[in-house]
PDB file of C-alpha atoms in Angstrom:
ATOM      1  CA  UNK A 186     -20.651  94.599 -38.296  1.00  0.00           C
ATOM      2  CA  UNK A 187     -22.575  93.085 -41.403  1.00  0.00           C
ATOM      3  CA  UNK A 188     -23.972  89.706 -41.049  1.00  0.00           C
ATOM      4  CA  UNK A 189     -22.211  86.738 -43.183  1.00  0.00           C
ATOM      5  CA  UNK A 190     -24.755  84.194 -45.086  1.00  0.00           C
ATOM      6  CA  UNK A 191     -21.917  81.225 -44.749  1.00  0.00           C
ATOM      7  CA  UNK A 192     -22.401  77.848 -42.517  1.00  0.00           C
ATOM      8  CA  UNK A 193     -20.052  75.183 -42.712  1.00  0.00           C
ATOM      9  CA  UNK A 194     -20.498  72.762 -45.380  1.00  0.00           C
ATOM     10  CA  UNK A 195     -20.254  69.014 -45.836  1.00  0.00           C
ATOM     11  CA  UNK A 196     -16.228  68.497 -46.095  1.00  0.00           C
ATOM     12  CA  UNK A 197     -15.623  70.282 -43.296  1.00  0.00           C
ATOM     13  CA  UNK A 198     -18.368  69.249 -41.214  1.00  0.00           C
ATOM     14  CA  UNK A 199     -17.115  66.079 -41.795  1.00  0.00           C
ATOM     15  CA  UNK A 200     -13.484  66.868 -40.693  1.00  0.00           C
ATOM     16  CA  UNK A 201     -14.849  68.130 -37.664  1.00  0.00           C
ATOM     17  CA  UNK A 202     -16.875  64.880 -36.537  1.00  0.00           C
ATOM     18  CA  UNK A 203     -13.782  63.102 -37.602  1.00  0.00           C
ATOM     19  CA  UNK A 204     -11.755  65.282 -35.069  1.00  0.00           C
ATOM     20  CA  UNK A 205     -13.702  65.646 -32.551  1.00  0.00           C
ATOM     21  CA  UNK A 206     -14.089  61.030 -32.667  1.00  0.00           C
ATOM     22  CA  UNK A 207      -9.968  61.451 -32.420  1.00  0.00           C
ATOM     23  CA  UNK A 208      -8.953  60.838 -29.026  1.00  0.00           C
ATOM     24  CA  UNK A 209      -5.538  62.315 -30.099  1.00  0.00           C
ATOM     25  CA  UNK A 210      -6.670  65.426 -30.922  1.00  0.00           C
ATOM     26  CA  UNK A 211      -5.587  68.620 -29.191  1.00  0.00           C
ATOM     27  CA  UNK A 212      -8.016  70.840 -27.034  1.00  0.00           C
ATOM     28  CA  UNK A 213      -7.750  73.867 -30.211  1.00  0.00           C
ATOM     29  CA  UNK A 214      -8.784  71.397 -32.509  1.00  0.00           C
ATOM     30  CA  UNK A 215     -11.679  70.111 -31.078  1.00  0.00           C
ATOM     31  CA  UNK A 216     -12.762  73.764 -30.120  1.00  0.00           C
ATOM     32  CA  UNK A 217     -12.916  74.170 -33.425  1.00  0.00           C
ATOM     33  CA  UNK A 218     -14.582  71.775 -34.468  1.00  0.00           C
ATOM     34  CA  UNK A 219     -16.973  72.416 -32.383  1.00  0.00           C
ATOM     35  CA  UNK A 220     -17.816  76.164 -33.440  1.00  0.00           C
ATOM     36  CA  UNK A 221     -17.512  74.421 -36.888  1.00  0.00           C
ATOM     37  CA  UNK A 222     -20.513  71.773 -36.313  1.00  0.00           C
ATOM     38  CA  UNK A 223     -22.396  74.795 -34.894  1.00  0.00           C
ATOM     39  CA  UNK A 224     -22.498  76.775 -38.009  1.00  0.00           C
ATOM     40  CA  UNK A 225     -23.877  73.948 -39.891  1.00  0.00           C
ATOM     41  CA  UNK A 226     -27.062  74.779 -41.439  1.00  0.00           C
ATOM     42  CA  UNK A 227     -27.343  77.865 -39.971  1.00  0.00           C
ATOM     43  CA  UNK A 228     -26.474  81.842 -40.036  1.00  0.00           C
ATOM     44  CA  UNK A 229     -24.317  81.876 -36.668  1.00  0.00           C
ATOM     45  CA  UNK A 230     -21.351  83.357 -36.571  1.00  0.00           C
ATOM     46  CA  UNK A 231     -17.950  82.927 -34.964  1.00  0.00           C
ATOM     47  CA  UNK A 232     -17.407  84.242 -32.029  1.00  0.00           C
ATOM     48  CA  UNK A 233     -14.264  87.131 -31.444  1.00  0.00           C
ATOM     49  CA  UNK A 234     -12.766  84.343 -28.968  1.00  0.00           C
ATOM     50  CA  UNK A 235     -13.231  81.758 -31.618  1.00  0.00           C
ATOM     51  CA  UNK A 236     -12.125  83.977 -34.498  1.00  0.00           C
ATOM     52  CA  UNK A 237      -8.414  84.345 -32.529  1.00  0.00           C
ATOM     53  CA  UNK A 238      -8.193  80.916 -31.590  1.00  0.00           C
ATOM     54  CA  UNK A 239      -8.457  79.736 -35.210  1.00  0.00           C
ATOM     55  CA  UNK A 240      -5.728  82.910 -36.298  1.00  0.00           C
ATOM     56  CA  UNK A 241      -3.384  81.399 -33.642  1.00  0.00           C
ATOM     57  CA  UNK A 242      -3.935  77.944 -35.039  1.00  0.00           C
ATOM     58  CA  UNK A 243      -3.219  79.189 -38.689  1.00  0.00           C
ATOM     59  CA  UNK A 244      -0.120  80.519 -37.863  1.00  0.00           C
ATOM     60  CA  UNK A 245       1.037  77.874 -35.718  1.00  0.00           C
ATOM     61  CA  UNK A 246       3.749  75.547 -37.941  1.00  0.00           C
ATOM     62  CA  UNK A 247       2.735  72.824 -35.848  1.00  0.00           C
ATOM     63  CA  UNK A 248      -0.868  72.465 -36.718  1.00  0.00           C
ATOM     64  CA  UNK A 249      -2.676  69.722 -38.252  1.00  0.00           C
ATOM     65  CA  UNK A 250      -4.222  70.272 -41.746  1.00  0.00           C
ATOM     66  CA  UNK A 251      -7.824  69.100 -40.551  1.00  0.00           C
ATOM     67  CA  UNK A 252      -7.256  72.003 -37.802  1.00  0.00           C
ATOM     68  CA  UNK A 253      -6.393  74.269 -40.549  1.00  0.00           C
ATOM     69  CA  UNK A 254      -9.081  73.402 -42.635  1.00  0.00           C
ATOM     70  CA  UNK A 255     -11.476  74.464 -39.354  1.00  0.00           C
ATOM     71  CA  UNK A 256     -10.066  77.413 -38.441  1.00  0.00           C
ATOM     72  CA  UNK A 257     -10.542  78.863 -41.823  1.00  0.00           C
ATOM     73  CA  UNK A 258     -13.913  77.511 -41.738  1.00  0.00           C
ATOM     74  CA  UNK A 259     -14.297  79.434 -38.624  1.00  0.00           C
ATOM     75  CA  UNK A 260     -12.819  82.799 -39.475  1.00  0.00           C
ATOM     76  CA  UNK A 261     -14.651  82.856 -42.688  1.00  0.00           C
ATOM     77  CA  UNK A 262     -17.842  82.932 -40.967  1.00  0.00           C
ATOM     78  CA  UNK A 263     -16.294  85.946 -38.432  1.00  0.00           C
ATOM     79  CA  UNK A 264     -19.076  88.797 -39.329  1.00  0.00           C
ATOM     80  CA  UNK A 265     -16.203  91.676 -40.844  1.00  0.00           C
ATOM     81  CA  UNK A 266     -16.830  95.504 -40.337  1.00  0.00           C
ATOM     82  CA  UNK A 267     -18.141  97.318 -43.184  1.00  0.00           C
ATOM     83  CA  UNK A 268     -16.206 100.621 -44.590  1.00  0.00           C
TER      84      UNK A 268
END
């Protein structure tokens, strides 16, 4: 696996504070946010677990767009496999 140089960045690292202040939000969501708030300003990656929780949450018609907007965050710091 190659190493990604991503980290979450200001819009979505304020979408995550903002979700994980909502009492309303749902357990996924504030996972996410989480792993999100994590990568800030730093090299980590997503984990595999993380990675398919925020795939689930993409393809889920019922969620949010602030979860959305994490889980992409998330999978686009998933390290890929090099060819």
């Amino acid at each position: 696996m190659t190493k990604k140089n991503e980290s979450s960045g200001p819009k979505v690292t304020r979408t995550a504070s903002s979700v994980l202040r909502d009492g309303g939000a749902s357990k996924t969501a504030k996972s996410l946010a989480g792993s999100a708030l994590a990568q800030a300003r730093t090299t980590k990656s997503s984990t595999a677990t993380t990675a398919r929780t925020a795939a689930k949450a993409l393809n889920d018609g019922r969620t949010r767009a602030s979860t959305k907007t994490l889980a992409g965050s998330v999978l686009t710091q998933r390290p890929g496999t090099r060819k």
